[in-house]
mmCIF file of C-alpha atoms in Angstrom:
data_model
loop_
_atom_site.group_PDB
_atom_site.id
_atom_site.type_symbol
_atom_site.label_atom_id
_atom_site.label_comp_id
_atom_site.label_asym_id
_atom_site.label_seq_id
_atom_site.Cartn_x
_atom_site.Cartn_y
_atom_site.Cartn_z
ATOM 1 C CA MET A 1 -6.654 2.839 12.167
ATOM 2 C CA LEU A 2 -3.208 3.329 11.500
ATOM 3 C CA THR A 3 -2.889 7.413 12.400
ATOM 4 C CA ARG A 4 -0.195 9.761 12.194
ATOM 5 C CA GLU A 5 0.628 9.794 15.852
ATOM 6 C CA PHE A 6 0.258 5.711 15.857
ATOM 7 C CA LEU A 7 3.184 5.566 13.114
ATOM 8 C CA LEU A 8 5.258 8.027 14.858
ATOM 9 C CA LYS A 9 5.098 5.920 18.556
ATOM 10 C CA ALA A 10 5.720 2.942 16.952
ATOM 11 C CA ASP A 11 7.911 -0.079 17.552
ATOM 12 C CA CYS A 12 8.961 -1.989 13.993
ATOM 13 C CA LYS A 13 9.222 -5.068 15.889
ATOM 14 C CA THR A 14 6.523 -5.137 18.298
ATOM 15 C CA SER A 15 4.005 -2.025 17.347
ATOM 16 C CA PHE A 16 2.478 -4.015 13.964
ATOM 17 C CA GLY A 17 3.425 -7.807 15.321
ATOM 18 C CA ASP A 18 4.891 -10.562 15.383
ATOM 19 C CA ILE A 19 7.779 -10.230 12.940
ATOM 20 C CA GLU A 20 9.968 -12.448 12.676
ATOM 21 C CA GLU A 21 13.361 -11.104 12.753
ATOM 22 C CA SER A 22 15.041 -12.371 9.380
ATOM 23 C CA LEU A 23 12.224 -10.077 7.433
ATOM 24 C CA LEU A 24 12.176 -6.876 9.299
ATOM 25 C CA TRP A 25 14.345 -3.457 8.586
ATOM 26 C CA SER A 26 16.215 -1.805 10.858
ATOM 27 C CA CYS A 27 15.541 2.262 10.678
ATOM 28 C CA GLU A 28 19.580 2.589 9.005
ATOM 29 C CA GLN A 29 18.301 0.134 6.280
ATOM 30 C CA ARG A 30 14.971 2.288 5.521
ATOM 31 C CA ALA A 31 17.415 5.329 5.822
ATOM 32 C CA ALA A 32 19.971 3.276 2.600
ATOM 33 C CA SER A 33 16.815 2.172 0.866
ATOM 34 C CA LEU A 34 14.525 6.428 1.327
ATOM 35 C CA ALA A 35 18.128 8.066 0.239
ATOM 36 C CA ALA A 36 18.861 5.716 -2.546
ATOM 37 C CA THR A 37 14.718 6.539 -3.265
ATOM 38 C CA LEU A 38 16.174 10.423 -3.389
ATOM 39 C CA ALA A 39 19.861 10.147 -4.840
ATOM 40 C CA CYS A 40 17.367 8.975 -8.235
ATOM 41 C CA ARG A 41 15.042 11.385 -8.172
ATOM 42 C CA PRO A 42 14.718 12.592 -11.856
ATOM 43 C CA ASP A 43 14.672 16.023 -11.620
ATOM 44 C CA GLN A 44 13.134 19.125 -8.949
ATOM 45 C CA SER A 45 10.052 19.467 -9.453
ATOM 46 C CA PRO A 46 7.302 18.400 -7.073
ATOM 47 C CA VAL A 47 7.424 14.680 -5.219
ATOM 48 C CA TRP A 48 4.244 12.888 -5.883
ATOM 49 C CA ILE A 49 3.193 10.012 -4.453
ATOM 50 C CA PHE A 50 1.235 7.800 -6.420
ATOM 51 C CA GLY A 51 -1.952 5.334 -3.626
ATOM 52 C CA TYR A 52 -3.237 2.736 -5.045
ATOM 53 C CA GLY A 53 -4.236 1.314 -1.509
ATOM 54 C CA SER A 54 -5.402 2.696 1.458
ATOM 55 C CA LEU A 55 -3.016 5.730 1.125
ATOM 56 C CA MET A 56 -5.984 6.858 -1.106
ATOM 57 C CA TRP A 57 -8.582 6.817 2.208
ATOM 58 C CA ASN A 58 -6.489 7.024 4.366
ATOM 59 C CA PRO A 59 -2.348 9.340 3.801
ATOM 60 C CA ILE A 60 -2.049 10.099 7.439
ATOM 61 C CA PHE A 61 1.169 12.681 5.683
ATOM 62 C CA GLU A 62 0.913 15.832 4.994
ATOM 63 C CA ALA A 63 0.067 17.060 0.616
ATOM 64 C CA ASP A 64 -0.118 20.522 -0.628
ATOM 65 C CA GLU A 65 -2.183 18.671 -3.521
ATOM 66 C CA VAL A 66 -4.093 15.290 -3.837
ATOM 67 C CA ALA A 67 -5.389 14.136 -7.871
ATOM 68 C CA SER A 68 -6.911 11.244 -9.551
ATOM 69 C CA GLY A 69 -4.373 9.219 -11.500
ATOM 70 C CA THR A 70 -3.743 6.695 -13.710
ATOM 71 C CA LEU A 71 0.032 5.004 -13.926
ATOM 72 C CA GLU A 72 0.363 2.900 -16.921
ATOM 73 C CA GLY A 73 2.257 -0.284 -17.178
ATOM 74 C CA TRP A 74 0.591 -1.425 -14.032
ATOM 75 C CA HIS A 75 -2.190 -3.046 -11.265
ATOM 76 C CA ARG A 76 -3.343 -3.911 -8.465
ATOM 77 C CA ALA A 77 -3.065 -7.229 -7.341
ATOM 78 C CA PHE A 78 -3.070 -9.034 -3.693
ATOM 79 C CA CYS A 79 0.079 -10.701 -4.120
ATOM 80 C CA LEU A 80 1.925 -9.519 -1.240
ATOM 81 C CA ARG A 81 1.767 -12.002 1.827
ATOM 82 C CA LEU A 82 -0.175 -10.680 4.622
ATOM 83 C CA ILE A 83 1.547 -11.708 8.239
ATOM 84 C CA ALA A 84 1.454 -8.372 10.595
ATOM 85 C CA GLY A 85 -0.863 -5.070 10.314
ATOM 86 C CA ARG A 86 -3.964 -7.445 9.172
ATOM 87 C CA GLY A 87 -2.790 -10.871 9.292
ATOM 88 C CA THR A 88 -0.727 -12.560 11.246
ATOM 89 C CA SER A 89 1.850 -16.088 10.427
ATOM 90 C CA SER A 90 -0.237 -18.413 11.375
ATOM 91 C CA HIS A 91 -3.468 -16.975 9.909
ATOM 92 C CA PRO A 92 -1.408 -14.441 7.199
ATOM 93 C CA GLY A 93 -4.488 -12.565 4.724
ATOM 94 C CA ARG A 94 -2.995 -10.988 1.912
ATOM 95 C CA MET A 95 -2.190 -7.676 0.263
ATOM 96 C CA LEU A 96 -2.066 -5.071 -1.896
ATOM 97 C CA ALA A 97 1.077 -4.347 -4.449
ATOM 98 C CA LEU A 98 1.568 -3.542 -8.094
ATOM 99 C CA LYS A 99 2.166 -6.158 -10.316
ATOM 100 C CA GLU A 100 3.133 -5.801 -14.045
ATOM 101 C CA GLY A 101 0.201 -4.673 -16.952
ATOM 102 C CA GLY A 102 -2.378 -3.058 -17.496
ATOM 103 C CA SER A 103 -2.859 -0.009 -15.819
ATOM 104 C CA THR A 104 -4.175 1.782 -12.378
ATOM 105 C CA SER A 105 -5.760 4.115 -11.186
ATOM 106 C CA GLY A 106 -5.288 6.251 -7.393
ATOM 107 C CA LEU A 107 -4.391 8.783 -5.873
ATOM 108 C CA ALA A 108 -2.014 10.779 -6.580
ATOM 109 C CA PHE A 109 0.078 13.550 -3.045
ATOM 110 C CA ARG A 110 2.175 16.037 -4.239
ATOM 111 C CA LEU A 111 4.260 16.288 -0.879
ATOM 112 C CA PRO A 112 5.843 19.574 0.420
ATOM 113 C CA GLU A 113 9.049 20.599 -1.112
ATOM 114 C CA THR A 114 9.760 22.031 3.119
ATOM 115 C CA ARG A 115 8.603 19.097 4.487
ATOM 116 C CA LEU A 116 9.582 16.149 2.092
ATOM 117 C CA HIS A 117 11.480 14.400 3.744
ATOM 118 C CA GLU A 118 9.994 14.291 6.744
ATOM 119 C CA GLU A 119 6.934 11.994 5.751
ATOM 120 C CA LEU A 120 9.219 10.276 3.143
ATOM 121 C CA GLU A 121 10.724 8.493 6.602
ATOM 122 C CA LEU A 122 7.154 9.093 8.408
ATOM 123 C CA LEU A 123 6.109 6.715 4.780
ATOM 124 C CA TRP A 124 8.673 4.696 4.780
ATOM 125 C CA LYS A 125 8.517 3.944 8.880
ATOM 126 C CA ARG A 126 4.626 2.516 7.135
ATOM 127 C CA GLU A 127 5.678 0.844 3.911
ATOM 128 C CA MET A 128 9.756 -0.282 3.899
ATOM 129 C CA ILE A 129 8.367 -2.250 7.036
ATOM 130 C CA THR A 130 10.374 -5.538 5.012
ATOM 131 C CA GLY A 131 11.074 -3.875 2.019
ATOM 132 C CA CYS A 132 8.579 -5.600 0.016
ATOM 133 C CA TYR A 133 8.416 -3.215 -1.898
ATOM 134 C CA LEU A 134 10.377 -1.107 -5.085
ATOM 135 C CA PRO A 135 9.798 2.903 -4.692
ATOM 136 C CA THR A 136 10.340 2.908 -8.661
ATOM 137 C CA TRP A 137 9.605 6.603 -9.706
ATOM 138 C CA CYS A 138 6.995 6.353 -13.041
ATOM 139 C CA GLU A 139 4.910 8.234 -15.085
ATOM 140 C CA LEU A 140 1.726 9.304 -14.222
ATOM 141 C CA THR A 141 -1.204 10.850 -15.621
ATOM 142 C CA LEU A 142 -3.833 13.319 -13.726
ATOM 143 C CA GLU A 143 -6.895 14.059 -13.498
ATOM 144 C CA ASP A 144 -6.122 17.369 -15.606
ATOM 145 C CA GLY A 145 -4.516 16.136 -18.234
ATOM 146 C CA ARG A 146 -0.257 17.124 -16.845
ATOM 147 C CA SER A 147 1.756 13.957 -16.055
ATOM 148 C CA VAL A 148 3.902 14.439 -13.202
ATOM 149 C CA THR A 149 6.757 12.047 -11.909
ATOM 150 C CA ALA A 150 5.282 10.037 -8.869
ATOM 151 C CA LEU A 151 7.194 7.919 -6.613
ATOM 152 C CA ALA A 152 4.775 4.014 -6.523
ATOM 153 C CA PHE A 153 5.941 1.136 -4.647
ATOM 154 C CA ILE A 154 5.581 -2.030 -6.373
ATOM 155 C CA MET A 155 6.492 -5.614 -5.267
ATOM 156 C CA ASP A 156 9.506 -6.723 -5.596
ATOM 157 C CA PRO A 157 8.620 -10.616 -6.431
ATOM 158 C CA ARG A 158 12.164 -11.591 -5.276
ATOM 159 C CA HIS A 159 11.245 -10.572 -2.156
ATOM 160 C CA PRO A 160 9.920 -13.688 0.090
ATOM 161 C CA LEU A 161 6.662 -12.118 0.994
ATOM 162 C CA TYR A 162 5.431 -12.490 -2.321
ATOM 163 C CA GLU A 163 3.711 -15.051 -3.364
ATOM 164 C CA SER A 164 2.323 -15.668 -7.121
ATOM 165 C CA ASP A 165 -0.856 -17.299 -7.347
ATOM 166 C CA SER A 166 -3.024 -13.599 -6.786
ATOM 167 C CA CYS A 167 -6.238 -15.904 -8.083
ATOM 168 C CA PRO A 168 -9.567 -14.623 -6.010
ATOM 169 C CA GLU A 169 -10.074 -18.693 -6.095
ATOM 170 C CA ALA A 170 -6.568 -18.217 -3.749
ATOM 171 C CA VAL A 171 -6.624 -14.563 -1.639
ATOM 172 C CA ALA A 172 -10.734 -15.212 -0.687
ATOM 173 C CA PRO A 173 -10.292 -17.567 1.385
ATOM 174 C CA LEU A 174 -7.415 -15.838 2.662
ATOM 175 C CA ILE A 175 -8.210 -12.794 3.389
ATOM 176 C CA ALA A 176 -12.142 -12.663 4.293
ATOM 177 C CA ALA A 177 -10.084 -15.314 7.320
ATOM 178 C CA ALA A 178 -7.338 -13.129 8.092
ATOM 179 C CA SER A 179 -7.478 -10.364 11.138
ATOM 180 C CA GLY A 180 -4.438 -8.830 13.129
ATOM 181 C CA PRO A 181 -3.653 -5.137 15.022
ATOM 182 C CA LEU A 182 -4.536 -2.948 12.675
ATOM 183 C CA GLY A 183 -8.103 -4.718 12.115
ATOM 184 C CA SER A 184 -8.858 -7.210 9.353
ATOM 185 C CA ASN A 185 -8.093 -8.379 6.096
ATOM 186 C CA ALA A 186 -11.418 -7.849 4.367
ATOM 187 C CA GLN A 187 -11.552 -4.972 5.623
ATOM 188 C CA TYR A 188 -8.891 -3.415 3.935
ATOM 189 C CA LEU A 189 -10.669 -4.865 1.290
ATOM 190 C CA PHE A 190 -13.914 -3.174 1.471
ATOM 191 C CA SER A 191 -12.962 -0.277 1.382
ATOM 192 C CA LEU A 192 -10.702 -0.040 -1.045
ATOM 193 C CA GLU A 193 -13.899 -1.104 -3.014
ATOM 194 C CA GLN A 194 -15.846 1.680 -1.364
ATOM 195 C CA GLU A 195 -12.835 4.670 -2.225
ATOM 196 C CA LEU A 196 -12.959 2.944 -6.012
ATOM 197 C CA ALA A 197 -16.690 3.795 -5.549
ATOM 198 C CA LYS A 198 -16.988 7.401 -3.988
ATOM 199 C CA ARG A 199 -14.424 8.057 -6.577
ATOM 200 C CA GLY A 200 -15.760 6.838 -9.762
ATOM 201 C CA MET A 201 -12.912 4.075 -10.550
ATOM 202 C CA GLU A 202 -14.636 1.000 -10.335
ATOM 203 C CA GLU A 203 -12.299 -2.559 -10.346
ATOM 204 C CA GLU A 204 -14.922 -5.489 -11.395
ATOM 205 C CA SER A 205 -11.795 -7.231 -11.045
ATOM 206 C CA LEU A 206 -11.925 -5.954 -6.714
ATOM 207 C CA SER A 207 -15.620 -5.942 -6.567
ATOM 208 C CA ARG A 208 -16.021 -9.767 -7.234
ATOM 209 C CA LEU A 209 -13.309 -9.691 -5.355
ATOM 210 C CA ALA A 210 -15.153 -8.038 -2.245
ATOM 211 C CA HIS A 211 -18.730 -10.625 -3.270
ATOM 212 C CA GLN A 212 -16.429 -13.683 -3.094
ATOM 213 C CA VAL A 213 -14.748 -12.256 0.526
ATOM 214 C CA ARG A 214 -18.633 -11.737 1.829
ATOM 215 C CA ALA A 215 -20.096 -14.805 0.313
ATOM 216 C CA LEU A 216 -17.262 -17.118 2.823
ATOM 217 C CA GLN A 217 -17.747 -14.340 5.834
ATOM 218 C CA ALA A 218 -21.693 -14.593 5.632
ATOM 219 C CA GLY A 219 -21.236 -18.499 4.983
ATOM 220 C CA VAL A 220 -18.936 -19.142 8.395
ATOM 221 C CA ARG A 221 -21.229 -16.861 10.433
ATOM 222 C CA CYS A 222 -23.716 -19.468 9.205
ATOM 223 C CA ALA A 223 -23.223 -21.933 9.906
ATOM 224 C CA GLN A 224 -21.675 -21.175 12.753
ATOM 225 C CA GLY A 225 -25.214 -19.098 13.794
#
């Protein structure tokens, strides 16, 4: 599993797998992206991060408050070709991102202002290795009714790793087979399914996808056995 210590020491060129040089963002590019995002900070209210994937069960950054929340206008989709971490260029998987339409339930993390830049630098190193996301300030409704402004990592449809076809038939075989330095692509999906169920946020389409992936993996084991 990805840990804070691993991420702090990680060399983005090698630690997550073999990433094509043209796709890899430099430290300077990540710093510029973070600076540009903070320059667009709507106000001086606390900074919240919206977690809808692995941030839900493995945030690794420090937060002063964690609350369930709903983001309107965006939905989960496995639309990012996964060539590192839990996949490789030769056997790519699929990673989760946000696409326009619908809504998404997840977790909101309020970052400490005194450590804001440090925690965001770590988050950018985790999420923006190839600059595939558009960090976007969004209005988020928390479970207690509060409305906060949160940063959400939304898929950039112009990015070379964007995949427009995220239907289960296309995605399931890829997720079932892919793995990399950080583990299997399937385990990512199963961990998310488990976390959503634990928090009463079950998502039917994601549960169906997980079922398809398990069936494919079972079929492979039967063929091998």
